[in-house]
């Protein structure tokens, strides 16, 4: 290291520490004095409380001595009461003294923590400002000149030709280069910089084309002065900025220290770390400029090397995602409130495709579409980060869906079984119980080693709050992550929310865990994507949706899979929700998602209003996985249930027009009515698989045909309890995933027959 560099670094450290000490000394002394007075006051109160406690104990002894001198037969009860009351008072005073002492000790601990480093970020910014003012004085002129020379020397190592720079030179144009210094650069410095840059870019052009450019001058160098840089140089080549200014270093130090403070570490620790790692390295980044902004979409000039889907930084904490790559500008969707964005604002590349934090720290939390906490429980400590858009598992890394995922809902587990790794669509009109089915499935995973993710898209915040409250009351929030993109947020947040939820779930899946993810609902995501596409001036298609709206949902739902053992054996089961209009499942978005998923659960408005909950239409609901993902005992007893119910619905629609019915038709109608009544189920009233098997078998065998419809709920409870008590071995067989043997079925029929006689 050169002697000048060493001296300049030492001067920087001395100035930073001196300014920090001068600014914070009075503040810390004042804070210490106030804290000390409070501690003394608390200790005095604690001492008074202890004195009161001793006085009370003395009084207790006197009362006891007086009580023993009186007659035992007359004052026995009085003496006992006095002792109890006195002991309680003494204990209360002692506890009060202990509380005051603990409070005083806690305040002292906090004061010591403040004295050892918890300095506010505001003070840190003031230190940076004072440091900048000090470095602008004439006494530091040699160091400022040395910084410029050092920057020019490092240019050869740091500056490189970007793809956009090479394309510009291939077109025969010169690169626009702007060098900005805190003080005007000398002619010698400008000549040295010009020569170095020409050599770098001519060499890069030669490597790309195979021949050197015809001219020896490939850059158009412009020199500017900006005193706000404090010291050092900022070089801009096209869209790329090479920042070696002191102002940038101070800004980076403040930002890093504030970031440490947000993570729960003292701000001063961040300052010490930033100062301790201070070096003369250049800060290299690419920037663009906002040329228009409206409705959550902004056009940015520059950023020629930006990637599709890359996250960019705008003014404040606002983030954006690149979605359109034009020749002269890029389209950026803004992920947050954009009222403060104006034309001319700087947009900076991050170099990262948009990603979210993932890990076990996400369980039990409510986060937004970028993984930022919304529940007020403090920062999340992630196990890593994962891109919101990632390729689906290969067919070679998947295995068949054979392990059931029990929802606890009789109508689903019996008629449209869901397996781990399956994609089962829940579809129906508004207010038909779609979300209720999904939440029941989440609640039923308690104790089954399945992690759940609920993605709320375009819902009211009050609705999401009620869902979180209900899941918390039922103990399901411990293994559930809620990703919320409410209706009040911009359309881009609604667009990426499902992908963020899938990324969180994929982390667990590749860890070998089973995941259940609910997208509620994808209709609103498609509407948000349509809004974004129209604002980006993409050509509309059917129902004004863009042509790639099918790909929007297919690349999301294909990420649900059951991995093979070599890939970890985990699974992610997707329950997407689609809202229909007037039961029209032939609309654009419903038909798209139906063709992507492995089946659908169709909820009918008419059934819902007639009191059938869940209002599942048996004819239109299907699981393409079928019995492969159904418990063997359930498959055994509910094999013909779908056919019987479909036949009953058909006969019931014609029976209302007929006056005379034959005995077989009447028997079918009676059985169907009782089975329909049996399949009714309230929300958050999940049933275990053994209870479902027993109840459905009893109804299928006709033991409930003569039961009054209003008594079916009582019949179900009592028959399940009776069979489980009489045949505990049956429960073991069902839970072990085995078929019920023929001899056990005969015993079960005898047990049901004896129960029916006493019902």
PDB file of N, CA, C and O in Angstrom, residues 306-311 321-325 353-354:
ATOM      1  N   UNK A 306     -30.017  -4.466 -18.764  1.00  0.00           N
ATOM      2  CA  UNK A 306     -30.880  -5.006 -17.725  1.00  0.00           C
ATOM      3  C   UNK A 306     -31.519  -6.307 -18.200  1.00  0.00           C
ATOM      4  O   UNK A 306     -31.710  -6.537 -19.406  1.00  0.00           O
ATOM      5  N   UNK A 307     -31.867  -7.182 -17.253  1.00  0.00           N
ATOM      6  CA  UNK A 307     -32.480  -8.468 -17.562  1.00  0.00           C
ATOM      7  C   UNK A 307     -33.990  -8.402 -17.347  1.00  0.00           C
ATOM      8  O   UNK A 307     -34.479  -7.636 -16.506  1.00  0.00           O
ATOM      9  N   UNK A 308     -34.727  -9.206 -18.077  1.00  0.00           N
ATOM     10  CA  UNK A 308     -36.165  -9.297 -17.864  1.00  0.00           C
ATOM     11  C   UNK A 308     -36.419  -9.937 -16.502  1.00  0.00           C
ATOM     12  O   UNK A 308     -35.823 -10.954 -16.149  1.00  0.00           O
ATOM     13  N   UNK A 309     -37.309  -9.336 -15.736  1.00  0.00           N
ATOM     14  CA  UNK A 309     -37.600  -9.835 -14.404  1.00  0.00           C
ATOM     15  C   UNK A 309     -36.649  -9.357 -13.334  1.00  0.00           C
ATOM     16  O   UNK A 309     -36.775  -9.758 -12.171  1.00  0.00           O
ATOM     17  N   UNK A 310     -35.686  -8.492 -13.694  1.00  0.00           N
ATOM     18  CA  UNK A 310     -34.720  -8.011 -12.715  1.00  0.00           C
ATOM     19  C   UNK A 310     -35.349  -6.948 -11.816  1.00  0.00           C
ATOM     20  O   UNK A 310     -36.184  -6.147 -12.259  1.00  0.00           O
ATOM     21  N   UNK A 311     -34.940  -6.946 -10.562  1.00  0.00           N
ATOM     22  CA  UNK A 311     -35.407  -5.922  -9.640  1.00  0.00           C
ATOM     23  C   UNK A 311     -34.525  -4.688  -9.770  1.00  0.00           C
ATOM     24  O   UNK A 311     -33.301  -4.791  -9.855  1.00  0.00           O
ATOM     25  N   UNK A 321     -39.874  -3.992 -11.037  1.00  0.00           N
ATOM     26  CA  UNK A 321     -39.496  -5.196 -11.771  1.00  0.00           C
ATOM     27  C   UNK A 321     -39.585  -4.907 -13.263  1.00  0.00           C
ATOM     28  O   UNK A 321     -40.585  -4.374 -13.752  1.00  0.00           O
ATOM     29  N   UNK A 322     -38.541  -5.266 -13.966  1.00  0.00           N
ATOM     30  CA  UNK A 322     -38.483  -5.029 -15.410  1.00  0.00           C
ATOM     31  C   UNK A 322     -39.346  -6.064 -16.118  1.00  0.00           C
ATOM     32  O   UNK A 322     -39.159  -7.265 -15.944  1.00  0.00           O
ATOM     33  N   UNK A 323     -40.318  -5.575 -16.921  1.00  0.00           N
ATOM     34  CA  UNK A 323     -41.215  -6.490 -17.630  1.00  0.00           C
ATOM     35  C   UNK A 323     -41.239  -6.251 -19.133  1.00  0.00           C
ATOM     36  O   UNK A 323     -41.808  -7.048 -19.870  1.00  0.00           O
ATOM     37  N   UNK A 324     -40.668  -5.152 -19.595  1.00  0.00           N
ATOM     38  CA  UNK A 324     -40.700  -4.844 -21.017  1.00  0.00           C
ATOM     39  C   UNK A 324     -39.316  -4.391 -21.456  1.00  0.00           C
ATOM     40  O   UNK A 324     -38.735  -3.501 -20.829  1.00  0.00           O
ATOM     41  N   UNK A 325     -38.796  -4.988 -22.514  1.00  0.00           N
ATOM     42  CA  UNK A 325     -37.483  -4.616 -23.032  1.00  0.00           C
ATOM     43  C   UNK A 325     -37.653  -4.092 -24.452  1.00  0.00           C
ATOM     44  O   UNK A 325     -37.808  -4.876 -25.398  1.00  0.00           O
ATOM     45  N   UNK A 353     -32.463 -11.066 -10.232  1.00  0.00           N
ATOM     46  CA  UNK A 353     -33.856 -11.335 -10.569  1.00  0.00           C
ATOM     47  C   UNK A 353     -34.667 -11.229  -9.276  1.00  0.00           C
ATOM     48  O   UNK A 353     -34.191 -11.613  -8.199  1.00  0.00           O
ATOM     49  N   UNK A 354     -35.883 -10.730  -9.373  1.00  0.00           N
ATOM     50  CA  UNK A 354     -36.671 -10.474  -8.176  1.00  0.00           C
ATOM     51  C   UNK A 354     -36.817 -11.757  -7.362  1.00  0.00           C
ATOM     52  O   UNK A 354     -37.124 -12.823  -7.896  1.00  0.00           O
TER      53      UNK A 354
END
